Short mmCIF file of C-alpha atoms in Angstrom, two decimals:
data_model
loop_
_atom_site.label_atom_id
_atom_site.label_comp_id
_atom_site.label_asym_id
_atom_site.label_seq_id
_atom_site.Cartn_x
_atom_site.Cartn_y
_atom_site.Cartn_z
CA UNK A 1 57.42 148.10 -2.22
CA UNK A 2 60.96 147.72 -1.21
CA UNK A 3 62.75 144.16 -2.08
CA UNK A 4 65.73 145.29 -1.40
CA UNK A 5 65.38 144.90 2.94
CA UNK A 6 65.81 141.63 4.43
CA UNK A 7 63.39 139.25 4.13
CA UNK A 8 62.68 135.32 4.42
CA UNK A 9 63.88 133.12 1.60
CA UNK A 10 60.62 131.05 0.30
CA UNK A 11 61.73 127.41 -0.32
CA UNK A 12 59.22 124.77 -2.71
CA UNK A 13 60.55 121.62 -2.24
CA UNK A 14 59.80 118.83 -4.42
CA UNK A 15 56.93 121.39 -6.24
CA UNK A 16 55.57 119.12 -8.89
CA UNK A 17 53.10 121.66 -11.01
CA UNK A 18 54.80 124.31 -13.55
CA UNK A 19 51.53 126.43 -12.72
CA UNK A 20 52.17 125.90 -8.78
CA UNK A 21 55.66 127.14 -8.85
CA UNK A 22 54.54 130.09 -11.54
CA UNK A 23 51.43 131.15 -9.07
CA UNK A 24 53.96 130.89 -6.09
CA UNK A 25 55.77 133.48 -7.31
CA UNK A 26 52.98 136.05 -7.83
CA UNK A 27 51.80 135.39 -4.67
CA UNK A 28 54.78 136.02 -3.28
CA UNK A 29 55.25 139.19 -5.24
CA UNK A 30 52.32 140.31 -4.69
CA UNK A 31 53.53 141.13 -1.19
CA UNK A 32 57.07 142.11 -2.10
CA UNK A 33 58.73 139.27 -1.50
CA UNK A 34 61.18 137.77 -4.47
CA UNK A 35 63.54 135.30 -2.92
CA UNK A 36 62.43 131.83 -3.97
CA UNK A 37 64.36 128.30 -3.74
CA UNK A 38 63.09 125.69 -5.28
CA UNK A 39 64.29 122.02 -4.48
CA UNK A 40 63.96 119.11 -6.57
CA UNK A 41 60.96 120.35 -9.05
CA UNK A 42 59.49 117.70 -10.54
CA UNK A 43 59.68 118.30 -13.81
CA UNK A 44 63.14 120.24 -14.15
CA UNK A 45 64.36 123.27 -14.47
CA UNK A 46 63.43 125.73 -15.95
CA UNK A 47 60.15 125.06 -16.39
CA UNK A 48 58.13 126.26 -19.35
CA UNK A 49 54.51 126.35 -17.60
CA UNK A 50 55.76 127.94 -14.50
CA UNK A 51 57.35 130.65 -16.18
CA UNK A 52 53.95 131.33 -18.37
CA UNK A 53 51.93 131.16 -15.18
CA UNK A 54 54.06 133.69 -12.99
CA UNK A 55 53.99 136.49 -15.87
CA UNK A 56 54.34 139.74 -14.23
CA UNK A 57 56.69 137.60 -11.50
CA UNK A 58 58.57 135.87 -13.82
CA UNK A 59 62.10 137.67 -12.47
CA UNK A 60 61.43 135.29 -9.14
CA UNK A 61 61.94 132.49 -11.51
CA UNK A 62 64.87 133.92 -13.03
CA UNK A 63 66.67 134.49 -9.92
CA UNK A 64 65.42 131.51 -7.63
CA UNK A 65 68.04 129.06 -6.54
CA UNK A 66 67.56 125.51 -7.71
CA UNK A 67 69.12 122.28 -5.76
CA UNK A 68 68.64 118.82 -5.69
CA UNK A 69 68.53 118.66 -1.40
CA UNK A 70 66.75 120.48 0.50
CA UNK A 71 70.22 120.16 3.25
CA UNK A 72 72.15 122.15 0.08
CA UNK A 73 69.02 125.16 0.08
CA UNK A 74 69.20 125.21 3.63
CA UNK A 75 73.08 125.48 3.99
CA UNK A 76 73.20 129.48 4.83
CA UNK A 77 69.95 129.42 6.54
CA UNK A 78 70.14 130.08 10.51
CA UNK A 79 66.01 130.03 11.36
CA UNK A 80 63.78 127.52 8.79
CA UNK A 81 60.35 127.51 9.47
CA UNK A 82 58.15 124.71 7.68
CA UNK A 83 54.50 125.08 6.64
CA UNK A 84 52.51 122.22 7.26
CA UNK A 85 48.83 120.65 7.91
CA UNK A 86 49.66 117.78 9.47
CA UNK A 87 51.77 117.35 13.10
CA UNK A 88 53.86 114.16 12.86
CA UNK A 89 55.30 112.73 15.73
CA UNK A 90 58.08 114.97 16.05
CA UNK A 91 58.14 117.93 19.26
CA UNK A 92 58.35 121.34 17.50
CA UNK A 93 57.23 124.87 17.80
CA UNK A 94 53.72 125.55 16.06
CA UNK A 95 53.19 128.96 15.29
CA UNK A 96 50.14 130.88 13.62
CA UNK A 97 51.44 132.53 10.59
CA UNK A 98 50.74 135.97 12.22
CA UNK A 99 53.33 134.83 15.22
CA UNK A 100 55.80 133.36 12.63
CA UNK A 101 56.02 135.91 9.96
CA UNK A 102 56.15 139.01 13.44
CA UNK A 103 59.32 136.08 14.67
CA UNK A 104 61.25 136.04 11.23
CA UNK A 105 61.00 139.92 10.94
CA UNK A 106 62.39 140.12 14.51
CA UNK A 107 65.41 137.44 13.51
CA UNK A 108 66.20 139.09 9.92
CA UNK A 109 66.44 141.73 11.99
CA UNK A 110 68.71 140.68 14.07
CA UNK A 111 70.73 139.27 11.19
CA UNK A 112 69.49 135.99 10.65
CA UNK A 113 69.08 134.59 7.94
CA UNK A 114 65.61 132.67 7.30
CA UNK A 115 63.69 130.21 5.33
CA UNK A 116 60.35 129.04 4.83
CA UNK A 117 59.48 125.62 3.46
CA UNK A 118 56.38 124.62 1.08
CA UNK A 119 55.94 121.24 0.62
CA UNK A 120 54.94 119.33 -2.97
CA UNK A 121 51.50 119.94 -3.71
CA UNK A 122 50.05 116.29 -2.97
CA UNK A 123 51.69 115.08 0.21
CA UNK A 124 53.18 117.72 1.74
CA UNK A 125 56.61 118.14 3.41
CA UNK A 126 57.85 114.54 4.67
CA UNK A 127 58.72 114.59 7.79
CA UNK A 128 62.68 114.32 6.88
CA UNK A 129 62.23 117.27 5.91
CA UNK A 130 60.01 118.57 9.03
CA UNK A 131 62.93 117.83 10.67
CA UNK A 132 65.21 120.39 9.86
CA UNK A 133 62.91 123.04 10.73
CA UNK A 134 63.18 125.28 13.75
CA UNK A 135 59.34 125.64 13.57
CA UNK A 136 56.36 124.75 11.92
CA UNK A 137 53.52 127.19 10.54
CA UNK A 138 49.89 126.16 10.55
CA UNK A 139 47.35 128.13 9.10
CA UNK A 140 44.03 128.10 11.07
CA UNK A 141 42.26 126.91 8.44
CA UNK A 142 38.14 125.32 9.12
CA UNK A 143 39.23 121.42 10.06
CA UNK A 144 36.19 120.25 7.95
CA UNK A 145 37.74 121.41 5.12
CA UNK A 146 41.67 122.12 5.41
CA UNK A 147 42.44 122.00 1.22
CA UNK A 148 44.98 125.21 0.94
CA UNK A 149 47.04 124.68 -1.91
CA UNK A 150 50.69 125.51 -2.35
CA UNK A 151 49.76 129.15 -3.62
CA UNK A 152 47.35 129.68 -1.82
CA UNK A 153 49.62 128.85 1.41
CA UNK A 154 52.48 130.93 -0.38
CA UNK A 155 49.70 133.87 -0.46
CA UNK A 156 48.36 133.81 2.87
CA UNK A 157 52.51 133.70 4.51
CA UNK A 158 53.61 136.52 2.55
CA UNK A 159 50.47 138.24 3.88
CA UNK A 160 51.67 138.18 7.27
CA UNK A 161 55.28 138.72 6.24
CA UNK A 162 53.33 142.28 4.61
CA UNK A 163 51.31 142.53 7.85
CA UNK A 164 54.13 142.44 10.24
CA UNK A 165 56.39 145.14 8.77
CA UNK A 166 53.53 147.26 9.62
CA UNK A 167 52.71 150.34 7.92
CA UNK A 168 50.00 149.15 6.30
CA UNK A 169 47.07 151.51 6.62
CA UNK A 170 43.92 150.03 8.26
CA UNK A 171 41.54 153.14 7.68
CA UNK A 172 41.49 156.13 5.88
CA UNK A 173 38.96 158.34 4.15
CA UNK A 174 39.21 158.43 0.03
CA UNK A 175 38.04 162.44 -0.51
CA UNK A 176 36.72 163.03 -4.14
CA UNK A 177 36.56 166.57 -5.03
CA UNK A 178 34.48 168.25 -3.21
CA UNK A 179 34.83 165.49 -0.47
CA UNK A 180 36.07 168.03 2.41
CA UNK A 181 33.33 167.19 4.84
CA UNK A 182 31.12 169.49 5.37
CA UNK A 183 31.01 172.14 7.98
CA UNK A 184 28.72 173.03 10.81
CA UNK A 185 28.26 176.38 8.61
CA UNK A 186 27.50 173.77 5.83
CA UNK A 187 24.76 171.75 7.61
CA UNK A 188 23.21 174.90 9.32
CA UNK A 189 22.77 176.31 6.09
CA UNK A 190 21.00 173.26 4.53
CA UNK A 191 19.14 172.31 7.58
CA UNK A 192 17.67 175.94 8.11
CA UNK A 193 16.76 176.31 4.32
CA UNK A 194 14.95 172.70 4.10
CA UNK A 195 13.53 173.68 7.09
CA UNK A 196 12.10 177.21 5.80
CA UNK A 197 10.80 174.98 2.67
CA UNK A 198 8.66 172.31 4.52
CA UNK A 199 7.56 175.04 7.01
CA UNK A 200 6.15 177.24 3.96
CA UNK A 201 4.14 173.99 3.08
CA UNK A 202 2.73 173.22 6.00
CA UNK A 203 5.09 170.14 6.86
CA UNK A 204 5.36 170.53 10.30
CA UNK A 205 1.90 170.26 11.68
CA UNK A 206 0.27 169.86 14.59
CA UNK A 207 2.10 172.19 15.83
CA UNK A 208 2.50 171.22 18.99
CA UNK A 209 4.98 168.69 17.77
CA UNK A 210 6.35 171.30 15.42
CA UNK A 211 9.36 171.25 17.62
CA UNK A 212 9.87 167.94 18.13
CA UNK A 213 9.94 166.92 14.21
CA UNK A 214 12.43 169.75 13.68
CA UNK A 215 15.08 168.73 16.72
CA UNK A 216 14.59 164.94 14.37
CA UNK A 217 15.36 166.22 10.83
CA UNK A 218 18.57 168.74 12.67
CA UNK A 219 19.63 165.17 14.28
CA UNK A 220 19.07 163.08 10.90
CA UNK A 221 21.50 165.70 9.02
CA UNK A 222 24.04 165.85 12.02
CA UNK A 223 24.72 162.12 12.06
CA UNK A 224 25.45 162.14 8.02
CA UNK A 225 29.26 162.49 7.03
CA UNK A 226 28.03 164.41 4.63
CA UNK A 227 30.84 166.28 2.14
CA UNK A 228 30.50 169.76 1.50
CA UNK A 229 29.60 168.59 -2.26
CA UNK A 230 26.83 166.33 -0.82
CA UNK A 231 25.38 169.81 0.86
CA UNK A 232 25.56 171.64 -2.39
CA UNK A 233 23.61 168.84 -4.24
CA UNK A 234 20.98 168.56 -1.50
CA UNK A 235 20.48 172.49 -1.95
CA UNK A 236 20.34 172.29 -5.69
CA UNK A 237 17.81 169.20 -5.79
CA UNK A 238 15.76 171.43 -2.87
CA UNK A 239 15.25 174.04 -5.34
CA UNK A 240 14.60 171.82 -8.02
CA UNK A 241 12.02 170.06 -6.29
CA UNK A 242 10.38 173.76 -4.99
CA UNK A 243 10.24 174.56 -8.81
CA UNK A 244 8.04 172.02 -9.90
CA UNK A 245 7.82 169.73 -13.30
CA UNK A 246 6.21 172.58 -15.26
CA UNK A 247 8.84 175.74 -14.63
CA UNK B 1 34.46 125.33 12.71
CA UNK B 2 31.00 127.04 13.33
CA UNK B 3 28.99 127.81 10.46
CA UNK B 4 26.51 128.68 12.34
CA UNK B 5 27.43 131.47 13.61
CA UNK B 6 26.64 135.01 12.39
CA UNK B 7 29.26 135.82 9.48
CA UNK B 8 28.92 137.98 7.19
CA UNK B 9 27.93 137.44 2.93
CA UNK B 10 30.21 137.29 0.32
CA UNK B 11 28.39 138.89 -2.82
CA UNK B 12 30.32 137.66 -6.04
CA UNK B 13 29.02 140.20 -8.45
CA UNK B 14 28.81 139.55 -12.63
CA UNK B 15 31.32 136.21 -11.56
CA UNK B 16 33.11 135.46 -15.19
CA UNK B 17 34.22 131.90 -15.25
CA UNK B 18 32.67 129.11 -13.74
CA UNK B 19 36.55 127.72 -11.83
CA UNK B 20 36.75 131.40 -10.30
CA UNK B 21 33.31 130.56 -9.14
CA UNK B 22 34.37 127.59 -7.62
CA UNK B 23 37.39 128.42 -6.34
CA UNK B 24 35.83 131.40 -4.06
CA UNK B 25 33.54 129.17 -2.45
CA UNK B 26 36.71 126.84 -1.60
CA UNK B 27 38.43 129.57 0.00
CA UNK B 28 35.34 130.71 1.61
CA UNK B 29 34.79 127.29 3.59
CA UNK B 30 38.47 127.25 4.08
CA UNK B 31 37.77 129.36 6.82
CA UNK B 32 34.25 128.46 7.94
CA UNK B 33 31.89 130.71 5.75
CA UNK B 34 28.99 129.51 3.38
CA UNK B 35 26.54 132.10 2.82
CA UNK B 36 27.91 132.84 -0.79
CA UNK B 37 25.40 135.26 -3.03
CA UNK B 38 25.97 135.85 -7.05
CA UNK B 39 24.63 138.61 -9.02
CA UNK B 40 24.45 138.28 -12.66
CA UNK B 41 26.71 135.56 -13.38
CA UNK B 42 27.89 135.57 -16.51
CA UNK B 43 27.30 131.90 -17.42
CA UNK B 44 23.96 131.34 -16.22
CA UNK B 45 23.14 129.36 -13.34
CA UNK B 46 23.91 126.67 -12.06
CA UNK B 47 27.63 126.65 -13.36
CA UNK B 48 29.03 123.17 -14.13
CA UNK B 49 32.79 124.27 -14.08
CA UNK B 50 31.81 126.27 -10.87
CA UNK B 51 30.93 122.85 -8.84
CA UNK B 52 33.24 120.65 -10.22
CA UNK B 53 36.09 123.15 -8.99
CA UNK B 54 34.42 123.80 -5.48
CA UNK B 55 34.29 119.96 -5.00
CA UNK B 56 34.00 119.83 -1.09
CA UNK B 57 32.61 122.73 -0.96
CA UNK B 58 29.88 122.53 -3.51
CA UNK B 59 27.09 123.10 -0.64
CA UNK B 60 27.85 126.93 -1.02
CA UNK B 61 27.01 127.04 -4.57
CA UNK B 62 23.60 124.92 -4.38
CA UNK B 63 22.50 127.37 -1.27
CA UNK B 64 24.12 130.52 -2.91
CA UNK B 65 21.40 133.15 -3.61
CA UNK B 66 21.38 134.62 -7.47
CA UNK B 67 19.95 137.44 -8.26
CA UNK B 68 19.95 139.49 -11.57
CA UNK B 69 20.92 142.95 -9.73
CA UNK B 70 22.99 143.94 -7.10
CA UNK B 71 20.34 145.72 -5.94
CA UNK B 72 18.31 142.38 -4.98
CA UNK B 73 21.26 140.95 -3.34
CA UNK B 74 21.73 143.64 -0.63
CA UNK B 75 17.81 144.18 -0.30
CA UNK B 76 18.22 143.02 3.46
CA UNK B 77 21.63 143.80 4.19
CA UNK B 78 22.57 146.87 6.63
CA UNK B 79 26.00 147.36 5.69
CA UNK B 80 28.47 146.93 3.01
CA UNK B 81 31.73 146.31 2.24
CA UNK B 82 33.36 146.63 -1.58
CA UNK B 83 36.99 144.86 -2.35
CA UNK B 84 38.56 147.35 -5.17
CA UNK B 85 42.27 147.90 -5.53
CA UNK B 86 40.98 151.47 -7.93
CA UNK B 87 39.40 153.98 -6.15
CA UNK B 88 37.68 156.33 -8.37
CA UNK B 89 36.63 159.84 -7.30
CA UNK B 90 33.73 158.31 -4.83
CA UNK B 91 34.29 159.21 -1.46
CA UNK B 92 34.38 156.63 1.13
CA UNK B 93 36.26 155.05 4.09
CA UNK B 94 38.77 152.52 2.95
CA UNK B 95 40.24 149.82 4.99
CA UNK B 96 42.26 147.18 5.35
CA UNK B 97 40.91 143.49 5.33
CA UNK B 98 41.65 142.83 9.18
CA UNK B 99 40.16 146.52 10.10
CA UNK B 100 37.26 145.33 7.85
CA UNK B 101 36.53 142.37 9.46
CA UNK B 102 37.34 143.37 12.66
CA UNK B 103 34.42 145.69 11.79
CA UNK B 104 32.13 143.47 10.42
CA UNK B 105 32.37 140.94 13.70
CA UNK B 106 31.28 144.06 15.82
CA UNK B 107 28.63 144.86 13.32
CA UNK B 108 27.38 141.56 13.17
CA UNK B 109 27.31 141.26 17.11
CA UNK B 110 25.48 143.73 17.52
CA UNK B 111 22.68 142.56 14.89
CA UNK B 112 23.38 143.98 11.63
CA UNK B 113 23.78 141.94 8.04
CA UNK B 114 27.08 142.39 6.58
CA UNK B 115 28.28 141.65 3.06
CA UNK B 116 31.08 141.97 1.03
CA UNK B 117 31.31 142.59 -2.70
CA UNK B 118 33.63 141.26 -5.04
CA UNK B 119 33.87 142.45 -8.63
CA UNK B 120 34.08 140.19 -11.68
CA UNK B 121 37.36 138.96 -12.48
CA UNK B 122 39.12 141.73 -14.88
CA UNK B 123 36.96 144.88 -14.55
CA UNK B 124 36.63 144.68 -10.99
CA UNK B 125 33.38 146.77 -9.42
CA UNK B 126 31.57 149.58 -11.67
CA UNK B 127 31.30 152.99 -9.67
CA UNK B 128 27.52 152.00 -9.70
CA UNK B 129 28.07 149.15 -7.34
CA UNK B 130 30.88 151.12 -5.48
CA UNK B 131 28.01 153.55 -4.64
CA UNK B 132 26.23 150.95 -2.85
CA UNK B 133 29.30 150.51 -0.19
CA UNK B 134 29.61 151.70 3.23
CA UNK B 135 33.25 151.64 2.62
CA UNK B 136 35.53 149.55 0.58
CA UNK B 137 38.35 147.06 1.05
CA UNK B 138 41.66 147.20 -0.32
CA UNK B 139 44.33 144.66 0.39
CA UNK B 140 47.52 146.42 0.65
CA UNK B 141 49.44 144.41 -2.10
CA UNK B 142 52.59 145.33 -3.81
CA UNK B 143 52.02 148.54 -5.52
CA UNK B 144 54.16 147.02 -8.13
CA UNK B 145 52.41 144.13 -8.58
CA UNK B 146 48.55 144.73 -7.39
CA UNK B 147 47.55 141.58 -9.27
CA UNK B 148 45.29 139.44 -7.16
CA UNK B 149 42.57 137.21 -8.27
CA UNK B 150 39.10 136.97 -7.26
CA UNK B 151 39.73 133.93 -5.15
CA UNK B 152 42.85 135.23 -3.86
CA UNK B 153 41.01 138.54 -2.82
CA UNK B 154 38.46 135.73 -1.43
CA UNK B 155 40.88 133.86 0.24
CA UNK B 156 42.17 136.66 1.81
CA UNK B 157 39.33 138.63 2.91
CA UNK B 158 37.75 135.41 4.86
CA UNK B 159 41.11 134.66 6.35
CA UNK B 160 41.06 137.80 8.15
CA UNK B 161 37.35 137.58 9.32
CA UNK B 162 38.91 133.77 10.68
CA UNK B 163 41.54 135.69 12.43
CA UNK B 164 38.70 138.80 13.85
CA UNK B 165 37.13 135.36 15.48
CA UNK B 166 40.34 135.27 17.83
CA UNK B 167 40.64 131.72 19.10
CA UNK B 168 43.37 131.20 17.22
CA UNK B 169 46.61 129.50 18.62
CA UNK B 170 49.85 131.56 18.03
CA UNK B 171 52.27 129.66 19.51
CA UNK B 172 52.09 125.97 20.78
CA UNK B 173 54.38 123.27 21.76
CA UNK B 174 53.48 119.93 19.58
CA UNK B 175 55.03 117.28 21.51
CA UNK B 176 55.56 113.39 20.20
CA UNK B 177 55.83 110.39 22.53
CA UNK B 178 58.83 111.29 25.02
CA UNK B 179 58.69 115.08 24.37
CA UNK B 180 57.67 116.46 27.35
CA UNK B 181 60.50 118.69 28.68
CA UNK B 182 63.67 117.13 30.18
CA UNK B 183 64.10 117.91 34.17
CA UNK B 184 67.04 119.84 35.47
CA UNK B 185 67.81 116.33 37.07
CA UNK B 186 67.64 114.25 33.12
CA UNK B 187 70.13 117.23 32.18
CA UNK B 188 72.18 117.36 35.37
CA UNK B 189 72.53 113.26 34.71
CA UNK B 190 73.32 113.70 31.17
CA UNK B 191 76.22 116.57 31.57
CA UNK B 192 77.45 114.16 34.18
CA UNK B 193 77.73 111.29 31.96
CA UNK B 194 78.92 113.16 29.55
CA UNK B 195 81.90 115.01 31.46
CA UNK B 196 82.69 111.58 32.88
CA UNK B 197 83.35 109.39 29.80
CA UNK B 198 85.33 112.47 28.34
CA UNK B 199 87.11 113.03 31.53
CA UNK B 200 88.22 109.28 31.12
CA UNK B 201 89.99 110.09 27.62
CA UNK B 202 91.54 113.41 28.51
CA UNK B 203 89.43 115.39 26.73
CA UNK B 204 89.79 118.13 29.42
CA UNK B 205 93.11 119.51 28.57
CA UNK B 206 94.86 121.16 29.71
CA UNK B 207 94.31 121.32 33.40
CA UNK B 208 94.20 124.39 33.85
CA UNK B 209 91.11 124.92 31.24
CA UNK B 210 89.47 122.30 32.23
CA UNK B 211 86.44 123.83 34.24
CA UNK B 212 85.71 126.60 31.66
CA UNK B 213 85.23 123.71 29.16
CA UNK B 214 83.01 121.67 32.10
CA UNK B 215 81.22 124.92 32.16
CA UNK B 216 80.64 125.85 28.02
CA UNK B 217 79.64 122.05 28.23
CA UNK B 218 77.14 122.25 30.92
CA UNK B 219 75.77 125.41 29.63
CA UNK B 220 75.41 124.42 26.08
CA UNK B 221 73.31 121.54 27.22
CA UNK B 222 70.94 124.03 29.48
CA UNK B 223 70.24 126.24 26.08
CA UNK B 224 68.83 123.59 24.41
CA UNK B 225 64.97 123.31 24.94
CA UNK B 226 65.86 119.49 25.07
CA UNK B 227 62.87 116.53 25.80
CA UNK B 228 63.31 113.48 27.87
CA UNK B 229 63.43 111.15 24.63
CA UNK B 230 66.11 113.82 23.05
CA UNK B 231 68.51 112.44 26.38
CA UNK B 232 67.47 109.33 26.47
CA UNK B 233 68.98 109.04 22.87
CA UNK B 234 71.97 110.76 23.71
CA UNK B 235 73.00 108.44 26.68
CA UNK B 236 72.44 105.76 24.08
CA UNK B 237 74.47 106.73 21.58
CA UNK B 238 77.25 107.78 24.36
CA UNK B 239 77.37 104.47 25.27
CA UNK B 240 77.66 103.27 21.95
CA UNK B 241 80.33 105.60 21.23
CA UNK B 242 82.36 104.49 24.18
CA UNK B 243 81.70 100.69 23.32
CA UNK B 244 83.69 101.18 19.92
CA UNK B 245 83.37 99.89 16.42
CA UNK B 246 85.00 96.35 17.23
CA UNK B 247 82.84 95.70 20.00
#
């Protein structure tokens, strides 16, 4: 996954957890993002628990920026979006994170350069803060019970920030070997030879609906996506079956 | 947020620790689903650590359905999803989470049960239980980094059935007291004011520049997506400008 294209700078201010800021950053890498600021952590920098907590993301740690003011992460930023629950009083944009992640992908684009705030983990971004966004970011989370935390929020932005550069593939078929599906050949063969079986013993009786009950079991194989291995098996347990327990 | 609604089961198969546990049926209810099932879970059942960690949403855990086999769990389902990041030599569709849930709505709808598997927390799903799947999940993570959780893969998973609910706002204007738009005529007054006062100390200089700068100054207030309280302010703190320190 490329980290080298643009892509929005993830600012936690005031984080107060090592294991917050360390599960931030494998959320966000989970999704190819690796551009974090942090602002004001709690309990300095670097911290020990965060590090042990992002592991396999522990570069994002290495590399993140690390100021006192949120005004001194913010001073090359041109678009700053700001993540929070609560609406305070001020007029602002509210975006879903789908609309907001498609927007900053459409400004980096363009050149921009943008940011995404993450408030502490308790109280959330203050509304100082609030301020100096262009936009806020909601997530439509169930109003009975609205308890993301930070990584959690971190995991379901970078999401969308995966979702909207597209490409991601929304259905394909895994083929095993022998997975080709089978052919109408394939399912003639099979149908006509369990059909020849059960006719031998007597399946299809009365005959008057002989016809009938065959058109059903044609249909019943038709509708399968069966593989061309699925047809061999179903021959090879036929014969077994035609054999008996005592050959 | 409806709960009462059809929506489909989340099937937490051989579950490991009691917080992972809990932590799924948080992110579950985070976006409106309770009908949590366990099979074989590890601990035994009921799981202290798993209700102290689901705290307000414990109600999934004491309704959850356990069974010892996954067999039990999907004896009245009529289709099935499986979360794996591995896919291993099974054939079977795979999608993404919104093409899965997108799927499952429709499904649903239309009067099937749905549920979705998720494997214990470091194996993941045995082939076995694989087997059972209409076709599996896979969230398309950071190949470099594939390293989700179970109630990250949860979290996730549920989000994007949310989002298959539509309803969701994308964009919206959050306006505080004042904040409705300002009026061409609130703008017009406030360029006016403006232009006048600086008009008074020359700032319009020289002559024969002076209506490009009217103009830059006129349109730079039109860009802004300015409220009535924004100009409101701004005459104010003209006016105190113009009154002076001394005064």
């Amino acid at each position: 996954m490329p980290s080298e294209g643009k892509q929005p700078l993830f600012v936690l201010v005031r984080p107060q957890m090592g294991e917050n800021i360390g599960a931030a950053a494998r959320a966000m890498w989970n999704f190819g993002l690796d551009r974090m600021r942090v602002v004001g952590p709690r309990d300095g920098w670097p911290n020990e628990k965060a590090v042990v907590m992002a592991s396999g993301a522990g570069r994002l740690l290495d590399e993140a920026q690390v100021s006192d003011t949120l005004a001194e992460a913010l001073e090359d930023t041109t678009y700053v979006f700001a993540t929070t629950a609560r609406i305070r009083g001020l007029t602002k944009p509210v975006m879903s994170p789908e609309r907001a992640m498609a927007l900053a992908a459409e400004k980096l684009a363009a050149g921009e350069k943008v940011a995404v705030l993450f408030g502490p983990e308790r109280a959330g971004l203050e509304n100082e803060d609030v301020a100096r966004a262009n936009a806020l970011i909601t997530v439509p989370v169930n109003p009975d019970f609205p308890s993301l935390n930070l990584a959690q929020c971190v995991l379901l932005t970078a999401y969308e920030w995966r979702r909207a550069q597209g490409e991601i593939s929304h259905e394909r078929m895994e083929i095993a070997r022998g997975g080709d599906p089978a052919t109408g050949g394939d399912i003639e063969a099979w149908a006509t030879h369990l059909e020849e079986r059960l006719d031998e013993r007597g399946f299809f009786f009365p005959p008057e609906k002989a016809a009938n009950m065959k058109t059903n079991l044609r249909n019943l194989w038709s509708r399968m996506p069966l593989t061309r291995a699925d047809v061999q098996m179903l021959h090879g347990a036929l014969r077994q079956l035609i054999r008996g327990k005592d050959n």
